[in-house]
């Protein structure tokens, strides 16, 4: 018993010695974190058109705040914009989106068609451009957004039109008839037909219900000369049009 008591005493003293050694080390490793917590991380500074804000912006109704890509000849996502086409559709990432709008006649909530993180294609002349946190942004309603790109990849086969819109690959103008007669075509003559590459889910009614588009990918359509918005994507020339702008399909 006396020998066992001596062994217990020796083990206890060894534990105390070990605690004395490890204690300062553990405190030293933890002290930077504790100091950082006491100091606190620097607060995010928000600004709108060079005016300071107390916090982040929150879009209302069906508005979306979109951080724009560069507006030079080639955007960061791959869309080609000619120098004389600065107001053509462009891409950007949705920073924040409103909850939607309430229809004044039915009281139904019509949710916003995009969400934070979506890479979107904007229509020409859509929205209000602002400087937010030192970068170019744009407020735009979801009606002014042509569609989104799946996976953040800018390609025709990843484009998802919103509402009742269609992505149409434009047909090349014929230079001669089937009998060999040359056709005179102007360089500024707009194409009015093509193959549907992608179709949106449909138009939303005042009751918040979606009416499917009666046109499917793979079909060809004819549309008005001034309908839709021209889009340059890898693989050809395209146009985004409303299904209601189409005159015929085959």
PDB file of C-alpha atoms in Angstrom:
ATOM      1  CA  UNK A   1       0.000   0.000   0.000  1.00  0.00           C
ATOM      2  CA  UNK A   2       2.820   2.379   0.881  1.00  0.00           C
ATOM      3  CA  UNK A   3       4.519   1.575  -2.462  1.00  0.00           C
ATOM      4  CA  UNK A   4       1.257   2.181  -4.376  1.00  0.00           C
ATOM      5  CA  UNK A   5       0.708   5.510  -2.589  1.00  0.00           C
ATOM      6  CA  UNK A   6       4.199   6.576  -3.593  1.00  0.00           C
ATOM      7  CA  UNK A   7       3.490   5.639  -7.228  1.00  0.00           C
ATOM      8  CA  UNK A   8       0.245   7.640  -7.263  1.00  0.00           C
ATOM      9  CA  UNK A   9       2.074  10.637  -5.780  1.00  0.00           C
ATOM     10  CA  UNK A  10       4.796  10.366  -8.474  1.00  0.00           C
ATOM     11  CA  UNK A  11       2.167  10.177 -11.279  1.00  0.00           C
ATOM     12  CA  UNK A  12       0.337  13.193  -9.864  1.00  0.00           C
ATOM     13  CA  UNK A  13       3.513  15.246  -9.694  1.00  0.00           C
ATOM     14  CA  UNK A  14       4.335  14.244 -13.318  1.00  0.00           C
ATOM     15  CA  UNK A  15       0.871  15.368 -14.420  1.00  0.00           C
ATOM     16  CA  UNK A  16       1.292  18.720 -12.705  1.00  0.00           C
ATOM     17  CA  UNK A  17       4.701  19.163 -14.369  1.00  0.00           C
ATOM     18  CA  UNK A  18       3.229  18.289 -17.785  1.00  0.00           C
ATOM     19  CA  UNK A  19       0.385  20.778 -17.280  1.00  0.00           C
ATOM     20  CA  UNK A  20       2.919  23.448 -16.367  1.00  0.00           C
ATOM     21  CA  UNK A  21       4.761  22.777 -19.644  1.00  0.00           C
ATOM     22  CA  UNK A  22       1.732  22.513 -21.926  1.00  0.00           C
ATOM     23  CA  UNK A  23      -0.259  25.292 -20.315  1.00  0.00           C
ATOM     24  CA  UNK A  24       1.789  28.221 -21.655  1.00  0.00           C
ATOM     25  CA  UNK A  25       2.042  26.555 -25.093  1.00  0.00           C
ATOM     26  CA  UNK A  26      -1.736  26.119 -25.374  1.00  0.00           C
ATOM     27  CA  UNK A  27      -2.289  29.700 -24.293  1.00  0.00           C
ATOM     28  CA  UNK A  28       0.264  30.958 -26.823  1.00  0.00           C
ATOM     29  CA  UNK A  29      -1.430  29.101 -29.687  1.00  0.00           C
ATOM     30  CA  UNK A  30      -4.829  30.434 -28.742  1.00  0.00           C
ATOM     31  CA  UNK A  31      -3.860  34.011 -28.065  1.00  0.00           C
ATOM     32  CA  UNK A  32      -3.818  35.312 -31.710  1.00  0.00           C
ATOM     33  CA  UNK A  33      -7.344  34.079 -32.276  1.00  0.00           C
ATOM     34  CA  UNK A  34      -8.497  35.605 -29.044  1.00  0.00           C
ATOM     35  CA  UNK A  35      -6.784  38.868 -29.920  1.00  0.00           C
ATOM     36  CA  UNK A  36      -8.399  38.875 -33.361  1.00  0.00           C
ATOM     37  CA  UNK A  37     -11.786  38.266 -31.806  1.00  0.00           C
ATOM     38  CA  UNK A  38     -11.236  41.178 -29.427  1.00  0.00           C
ATOM     39  CA  UNK A  39     -10.185  43.461 -32.262  1.00  0.00           C
ATOM     40  CA  UNK A  40     -12.978  42.269 -34.599  1.00  0.00           C
ATOM     41  CA  UNK A  41     -12.823  41.862 -38.389  1.00  0.00           C
ATOM     42  CA  UNK A  42     -12.994  45.079 -40.432  1.00  0.00           C
ATOM     43  CA  UNK A  43     -16.612  45.927 -41.288  1.00  0.00           C
ATOM     44  CA  UNK A  44     -17.698  45.825 -44.940  1.00  0.00           C
ATOM     45  CA  UNK A  45     -18.049  49.339 -46.345  1.00  0.00           C
ATOM     46  CA  UNK A  46     -21.021  49.876 -48.676  1.00  0.00           C
ATOM     47  CA  UNK A  47     -21.472  52.769 -51.084  1.00  0.00           C
ATOM     48  CA  UNK A  48     -23.911  53.809 -53.801  1.00  0.00           C
ATOM     49  CA  UNK A  49     -22.729  56.307 -56.434  1.00  0.00           C
ATOM     50  CA  UNK A  50     -19.912  57.324 -54.058  1.00  0.00           C
ATOM     51  CA  UNK A  51     -22.314  57.917 -51.144  1.00  0.00           C
ATOM     52  CA  UNK A  52     -21.741  55.757 -48.034  1.00  0.00           C
ATOM     53  CA  UNK A  53     -24.490  53.364 -46.995  1.00  0.00           C
ATOM     54  CA  UNK A  54     -25.196  51.913 -43.539  1.00  0.00           C
ATOM     55  CA  UNK A  55     -25.603  48.441 -45.012  1.00  0.00           C
ATOM     56  CA  UNK A  56     -26.114  46.404 -48.205  1.00  0.00           C
ATOM     57  CA  UNK A  57     -28.794  47.230 -50.773  1.00  0.00           C
ATOM     58  CA  UNK A  58     -31.937  45.113 -50.898  1.00  0.00           C
ATOM     59  CA  UNK A  59     -33.827  45.163 -54.230  1.00  0.00           C
ATOM     60  CA  UNK A  60     -37.611  45.450 -53.955  1.00  0.00           C
ATOM     61  CA  UNK A  61     -40.434  43.782 -55.860  1.00  0.00           C
ATOM     62  CA  UNK A  62     -39.118  42.062 -59.035  1.00  0.00           C
ATOM     63  CA  UNK A  63     -35.938  44.110 -59.246  1.00  0.00           C
ATOM     64  CA  UNK A  64     -32.508  42.481 -59.445  1.00  0.00           C
ATOM     65  CA  UNK A  65     -29.127  44.042 -58.691  1.00  0.00           C
ATOM     66  CA  UNK A  66     -26.695  42.782 -61.340  1.00  0.00           C
ATOM     67  CA  UNK A  67     -22.929  43.257 -61.293  1.00  0.00           C
ATOM     68  CA  UNK A  68     -22.021  43.940 -64.901  1.00  0.00           C
ATOM     69  CA  UNK A  69     -19.194  42.407 -66.842  1.00  0.00           C
ATOM     70  CA  UNK A  70     -16.777  44.677 -68.668  1.00  0.00           C
ATOM     71  CA  UNK A  71     -18.378  46.582 -71.539  1.00  0.00           C
ATOM     72  CA  UNK A  72     -15.405  46.490 -73.909  1.00  0.00           C
ATOM     73  CA  UNK A  73     -15.284  44.468 -77.116  1.00  0.00           C
ATOM     74  CA  UNK A  74     -15.261  41.138 -75.288  1.00  0.00           C
ATOM     75  CA  UNK A  75     -16.892  40.636 -71.909  1.00  0.00           C
ATOM     76  CA  UNK A  76     -15.389  38.404 -69.227  1.00  0.00           C
ATOM     77  CA  UNK A  77     -17.919  35.673 -69.977  1.00  0.00           C
ATOM     78  CA  UNK A  78     -17.287  35.578 -73.715  1.00  0.00           C
ATOM     79  CA  UNK A  79     -20.030  37.725 -75.228  1.00  0.00           C
ATOM     80  CA  UNK A  80     -18.790  39.786 -78.163  1.00  0.00           C
ATOM     81  CA  UNK A  81     -19.834  43.441 -78.158  1.00  0.00           C
ATOM     82  CA  UNK A  82     -18.883  45.697 -81.056  1.00  0.00           C
ATOM     83  CA  UNK A  83     -17.661  49.174 -80.165  1.00  0.00           C
ATOM     84  CA  UNK A  84     -20.703  50.764 -81.788  1.00  0.00           C
ATOM     85  CA  UNK A  85     -23.071  48.427 -79.920  1.00  0.00           C
ATOM     86  CA  UNK A  86     -22.517  49.558 -76.344  1.00  0.00           C
ATOM     87  CA  UNK A  87     -26.256  49.310 -75.607  1.00  0.00           C
ATOM     88  CA  UNK A  88     -26.567  45.748 -76.887  1.00  0.00           C
ATOM     89  CA  UNK A  89     -27.420  42.953 -74.409  1.00  0.00           C
ATOM     90  CA  UNK A  90     -24.671  42.170 -71.923  1.00  0.00           C
ATOM     91  CA  UNK A  91     -23.971  39.670 -69.184  1.00  0.00           C
ATOM     92  CA  UNK A  92     -23.670  40.025 -65.438  1.00  0.00           C
ATOM     93  CA  UNK A  93     -24.085  38.194 -62.145  1.00  0.00           C
ATOM     94  CA  UNK A  94     -27.111  38.720 -59.913  1.00  0.00           C
ATOM     95  CA  UNK A  95     -25.912  40.084 -56.569  1.00  0.00           C
ATOM     96  CA  UNK A  96     -29.343  40.237 -54.971  1.00  0.00           C
ATOM     97  CA  UNK A  97     -32.927  39.817 -56.178  1.00  0.00           C
ATOM     98  CA  UNK A  98     -36.218  41.077 -54.819  1.00  0.00           C
ATOM     99  CA  UNK A  99     -38.946  38.706 -53.578  1.00  0.00           C
ATOM    100  CA  UNK A 100     -41.323  39.448 -56.455  1.00  0.00           C
ATOM    101  CA  UNK A 101     -44.284  41.699 -57.072  1.00  0.00           C
ATOM    102  CA  UNK A 102     -47.949  41.471 -56.166  1.00  0.00           C
ATOM    103  CA  UNK A 103     -50.349  41.747 -59.100  1.00  0.00           C
ATOM    104  CA  UNK A 104     -52.650  44.730 -58.457  1.00  0.00           C
ATOM    105  CA  UNK A 105     -55.782  42.984 -59.784  1.00  0.00           C
ATOM    106  CA  UNK A 106     -55.488  39.461 -58.393  1.00  0.00           C
ATOM    107  CA  UNK A 107     -53.270  39.956 -55.342  1.00  0.00           C
ATOM    108  CA  UNK A 108     -51.165  36.983 -56.470  1.00  0.00           C
ATOM    109  CA  UNK A 109     -47.433  37.135 -55.813  1.00  0.00           C
ATOM    110  CA  UNK A 110     -45.378  36.837 -58.993  1.00  0.00           C
ATOM    111  CA  UNK A 111     -41.917  35.663 -57.869  1.00  0.00           C
ATOM    112  CA  UNK A 112     -38.769  37.108 -59.386  1.00  0.00           C
ATOM    113  CA  UNK A 113     -37.456  34.855 -62.146  1.00  0.00           C
ATOM    114  CA  UNK A 114     -33.775  35.018 -61.092  1.00  0.00           C
ATOM    115  CA  UNK A 115     -31.809  34.524 -57.886  1.00  0.00           C
ATOM    116  CA  UNK A 116     -28.473  35.536 -56.382  1.00  0.00           C
ATOM    117  CA  UNK A 117     -25.507  34.008 -58.191  1.00  0.00           C
ATOM    118  CA  UNK A 118     -27.231  33.599 -61.573  1.00  0.00           C
ATOM    119  CA  UNK A 119     -25.221  34.622 -64.629  1.00  0.00           C
ATOM    120  CA  UNK A 120     -27.760  36.540 -66.709  1.00  0.00           C
ATOM    121  CA  UNK A 121     -28.070  38.173 -70.116  1.00  0.00           C
ATOM    122  CA  UNK A 122     -29.647  41.629 -70.027  1.00  0.00           C
ATOM    123  CA  UNK A 123     -31.812  43.176 -72.710  1.00  0.00           C
ATOM    124  CA  UNK A 124     -30.782  46.378 -74.442  1.00  0.00           C
ATOM    125  CA  UNK A 125     -31.640  49.639 -72.668  1.00  0.00           C
ATOM    126  CA  UNK A 126     -32.884  47.675 -69.634  1.00  0.00           C
ATOM    127  CA  UNK A 127     -32.637  49.019 -66.105  1.00  0.00           C
ATOM    128  CA  UNK A 128     -30.725  51.734 -64.291  1.00  0.00           C
ATOM    129  CA  UNK A 129     -26.948  51.678 -64.075  1.00  0.00           C
ATOM    130  CA  UNK A 130     -25.360  52.522 -60.697  1.00  0.00           C
ATOM    131  CA  UNK A 131     -21.951  52.431 -59.045  1.00  0.00           C
ATOM    132  CA  UNK A 132     -22.198  50.051 -56.082  1.00  0.00           C
ATOM    133  CA  UNK A 133     -19.193  49.425 -53.850  1.00  0.00           C
ATOM    134  CA  UNK A 134     -16.909  50.864 -56.525  1.00  0.00           C
ATOM    135  CA  UNK A 135     -18.089  48.569 -59.348  1.00  0.00           C
ATOM    136  CA  UNK A 136     -20.549  48.941 -62.214  1.00  0.00           C
ATOM    137  CA  UNK A 137     -23.969  47.447 -61.414  1.00  0.00           C
ATOM    138  CA  UNK A 138     -27.433  47.676 -62.885  1.00  0.00           C
ATOM    139  CA  UNK A 139     -30.895  47.553 -61.380  1.00  0.00           C
ATOM    140  CA  UNK A 140     -33.232  45.757 -63.750  1.00  0.00           C
ATOM    141  CA  UNK A 141     -36.639  44.125 -63.437  1.00  0.00           C
ATOM    142  CA  UNK A 142     -36.821  40.460 -64.354  1.00  0.00           C
ATOM    143  CA  UNK A 143     -38.809  41.518 -67.434  1.00  0.00           C
ATOM    144  CA  UNK A 144     -35.590  43.116 -68.723  1.00  0.00           C
ATOM    145  CA  UNK A 145     -33.544  39.931 -68.296  1.00  0.00           C
ATOM    146  CA  UNK A 146     -33.435  37.704 -71.372  1.00  0.00           C
ATOM    147  CA  UNK A 147     -32.244  34.544 -69.650  1.00  0.00           C
ATOM    148  CA  UNK A 148     -29.634  32.792 -67.538  1.00  0.00           C
ATOM    149  CA  UNK A 149     -26.617  30.586 -68.271  1.00  0.00           C
ATOM    150  CA  UNK A 150     -26.463  27.191 -66.568  1.00  0.00           C
ATOM    151  CA  UNK A 151     -23.242  26.603 -64.684  1.00  0.00           C
ATOM    152  CA  UNK A 152     -22.061  30.129 -65.410  1.00  0.00           C
ATOM    153  CA  UNK A 153     -20.887  29.052 -68.885  1.00  0.00           C
ATOM    154  CA  UNK A 154     -21.695  31.407 -71.772  1.00  0.00           C
ATOM    155  CA  UNK A 155     -22.804  29.119 -74.581  1.00  0.00           C
ATOM    156  CA  UNK A 156     -25.939  28.662 -76.641  1.00  0.00           C
ATOM    157  CA  UNK A 157     -26.616  25.216 -75.192  1.00  0.00           C
ATOM    158  CA  UNK A 158     -26.418  26.513 -71.600  1.00  0.00           C
ATOM    159  CA  UNK A 159     -28.767  29.459 -72.165  1.00  0.00           C
ATOM    160  CA  UNK A 160     -32.146  29.271 -70.422  1.00  0.00           C
ATOM    161  CA  UNK A 161     -34.629  31.878 -71.722  1.00  0.00           C
ATOM    162  CA  UNK A 162     -36.924  33.467 -69.145  1.00  0.00           C
ATOM    163  CA  UNK A 163     -40.711  33.407 -69.323  1.00  0.00           C
ATOM    164  CA  UNK A 164     -41.993  32.983 -72.914  1.00  0.00           C
ATOM    165  CA  UNK A 165     -38.736  33.844 -74.664  1.00  0.00           C
ATOM    166  CA  UNK A 166     -36.971  31.772 -77.310  1.00  0.00           C
ATOM    167  CA  UNK A 167     -33.313  31.586 -78.292  1.00  0.00           C
ATOM    168  CA  UNK A 168     -33.237  31.351 -82.087  1.00  0.00           C
ATOM    169  CA  UNK A 169     -30.171  30.547 -84.210  1.00  0.00           C
ATOM    170  CA  UNK A 170     -30.580  32.816 -87.209  1.00  0.00           C
ATOM    171  CA  UNK A 171     -30.660  31.299 -90.674  1.00  0.00           C
ATOM    172  CA  UNK A 172     -28.143  32.555 -93.202  1.00  0.00           C
ATOM    173  CA  UNK A 173     -29.632  34.610 -96.019  1.00  0.00           C
ATOM    174  CA  UNK A 174     -29.787  32.837 -99.361  1.00  0.00           C
ATOM    175  CA  UNK A 175     -27.590  34.392-102.052  1.00  0.00           C
ATOM    176  CA  UNK A 176     -29.440  32.762-104.966  1.00  0.00           C
ATOM    177  CA  UNK A 177     -32.661  30.951-105.794  1.00  0.00           C
ATOM    178  CA  UNK A 178     -32.933  27.207-106.408  1.00  0.00           C
ATOM    179  CA  UNK A 179     -32.698  27.891-110.159  1.00  0.00           C
ATOM    180  CA  UNK A 180     -29.461  29.866-109.764  1.00  0.00           C
ATOM    181  CA  UNK A 181     -30.770  33.425-109.932  1.00  0.00           C
ATOM    182  CA  UNK A 182     -28.707  35.739-107.710  1.00  0.00           C
ATOM    183  CA  UNK A 183     -30.588  37.530-104.964  1.00  0.00           C
ATOM    184  CA  UNK A 184     -29.713  41.080-103.970  1.00  0.00           C
ATOM    185  CA  UNK A 185     -29.439  41.355-100.184  1.00  0.00           C
ATOM    186  CA  UNK A 186     -28.358  44.311 -98.139  1.00  0.00           C
ATOM    187  CA  UNK A 187     -25.813  43.940 -95.352  1.00  0.00           C
ATOM    188  CA  UNK A 188     -28.231  45.604 -92.944  1.00  0.00           C
ATOM    189  CA  UNK A 189     -31.137  43.315 -93.767  1.00  0.00           C
ATOM    190  CA  UNK A 190     -32.154  41.563 -90.574  1.00  0.00           C
ATOM    191  CA  UNK A 191     -32.811  37.820 -90.526  1.00  0.00           C
ATOM    192  CA  UNK A 192     -36.374  36.975 -89.551  1.00  0.00           C
ATOM    193  CA  UNK A 193     -36.256  33.201 -89.263  1.00  0.00           C
ATOM    194  CA  UNK A 194     -34.220  30.468 -87.664  1.00  0.00           C
ATOM    195  CA  UNK A 195     -34.077  27.353 -85.525  1.00  0.00           C
ATOM    196  CA  UNK A 196     -35.194  27.431 -81.901  1.00  0.00           C
ATOM    197  CA  UNK A 197     -32.292  26.377 -79.689  1.00  0.00           C
ATOM    198  CA  UNK A 198     -34.015  26.838 -76.314  1.00  0.00           C
ATOM    199  CA  UNK A 199     -37.473  27.827 -75.071  1.00  0.00           C
ATOM    200  CA  UNK A 200     -38.514  29.339 -71.759  1.00  0.00           C
ATOM    201  CA  UNK A 201     -41.007  27.714 -69.383  1.00  0.00           C
ATOM    202  CA  UNK A 202     -43.838  30.028 -70.411  1.00  0.00           C
ATOM    203  CA  UNK A 203     -45.674  33.263 -69.717  1.00  0.00           C
ATOM    204  CA  UNK A 204     -46.850  33.964 -66.175  1.00  0.00           C
ATOM    205  CA  UNK A 205     -50.495  34.961 -65.801  1.00  0.00           C
ATOM    206  CA  UNK A 206     -51.893  37.523 -63.381  1.00  0.00           C
ATOM    207  CA  UNK A 207     -52.787  34.618 -61.086  1.00  0.00           C
ATOM    208  CA  UNK A 208     -49.178  33.447 -60.933  1.00  0.00           C
ATOM    209  CA  UNK A 209     -49.723  30.426 -63.163  1.00  0.00           C
ATOM    210  CA  UNK A 210     -47.354  29.527 -65.998  1.00  0.00           C
ATOM    211  CA  UNK A 211     -48.753  29.072 -69.491  1.00  0.00           C
ATOM    212  CA  UNK A 212     -46.339  26.815 -71.435  1.00  0.00           C
ATOM    213  CA  UNK A 213     -44.795  28.041 -74.669  1.00  0.00           C
ATOM    214  CA  UNK A 214     -46.318  26.404 -77.746  1.00  0.00           C
ATOM    215  CA  UNK A 215     -42.957  26.263 -79.512  1.00  0.00           C
ATOM    216  CA  UNK A 216     -40.212  23.726 -78.801  1.00  0.00           C
ATOM    217  CA  UNK A 217     -36.458  23.518 -79.322  1.00  0.00           C
ATOM    218  CA  UNK A 218     -35.676  22.106 -82.767  1.00  0.00           C
ATOM    219  CA  UNK A 219     -38.568  23.833 -84.511  1.00  0.00           C
ATOM    220  CA  UNK A 220     -38.090  26.709 -86.948  1.00  0.00           C
ATOM    221  CA  UNK A 221     -39.907  30.005 -86.581  1.00  0.00           C
ATOM    222  CA  UNK A 222     -40.627  33.177 -88.523  1.00  0.00           C
ATOM    223  CA  UNK A 223     -40.812  36.426 -86.567  1.00  0.00           C
ATOM    224  CA  UNK A 224     -41.167  40.144 -87.163  1.00  0.00           C
ATOM    225  CA  UNK A 225     -38.256  42.146 -88.557  1.00  0.00           C
ATOM    226  CA  UNK A 226     -37.897  44.325 -85.477  1.00  0.00           C
ATOM    227  CA  UNK A 227     -38.689  41.657 -82.894  1.00  0.00           C
ATOM    228  CA  UNK A 228     -36.317  40.542 -80.173  1.00  0.00           C
ATOM    229  CA  UNK A 229     -32.697  41.297 -79.335  1.00  0.00           C
ATOM    230  CA  UNK A 230     -29.596  40.268 -81.282  1.00  0.00           C
ATOM    231  CA  UNK A 231     -27.100  38.157 -79.341  1.00  0.00           C
ATOM    232  CA  UNK A 232     -23.629  37.002 -80.348  1.00  0.00           C
ATOM    233  CA  UNK A 233     -22.695  33.652 -78.823  1.00  0.00           C
ATOM    234  CA  UNK A 234     -20.122  31.022 -79.780  1.00  0.00           C
ATOM    235  CA  UNK A 235     -21.496  28.981 -82.675  1.00  0.00           C
ATOM    236  CA  UNK A 236     -23.354  31.574 -84.732  1.00  0.00           C
ATOM    237  CA  UNK A 237     -25.690  34.534 -84.642  1.00  0.00           C
ATOM    238  CA  UNK A 238     -28.717  34.363 -82.402  1.00  0.00           C
ATOM    239  CA  UNK A 239     -31.782  36.337 -81.459  1.00  0.00           C
ATOM    240  CA  UNK A 240     -33.916  36.214 -78.320  1.00  0.00           C
ATOM    241  CA  UNK A 241     -37.585  36.773 -79.146  1.00  0.00           C
ATOM    242  CA  UNK A 242     -40.905  36.397 -77.358  1.00  0.00           C
ATOM    243  CA  UNK A 243     -43.008  33.477 -78.522  1.00  0.00           C
ATOM    244  CA  UNK A 244     -45.804  35.997 -79.116  1.00  0.00           C
ATOM    245  CA  UNK A 245     -43.548  37.764 -81.668  1.00  0.00           C
ATOM    246  CA  UNK A 246     -43.474  34.642 -83.863  1.00  0.00           C
ATOM    247  CA  UNK A 247     -45.647  34.585 -86.977  1.00  0.00           C
ATOM    248  CA  UNK A 248     -45.309  30.910 -87.934  1.00  0.00           C
ATOM    249  CA  UNK A 249     -43.424  27.717 -87.125  1.00  0.00           C
ATOM    250  CA  UNK A 250     -42.504  24.535 -88.975  1.00  0.00           C
TER     251      UNK A 250
END
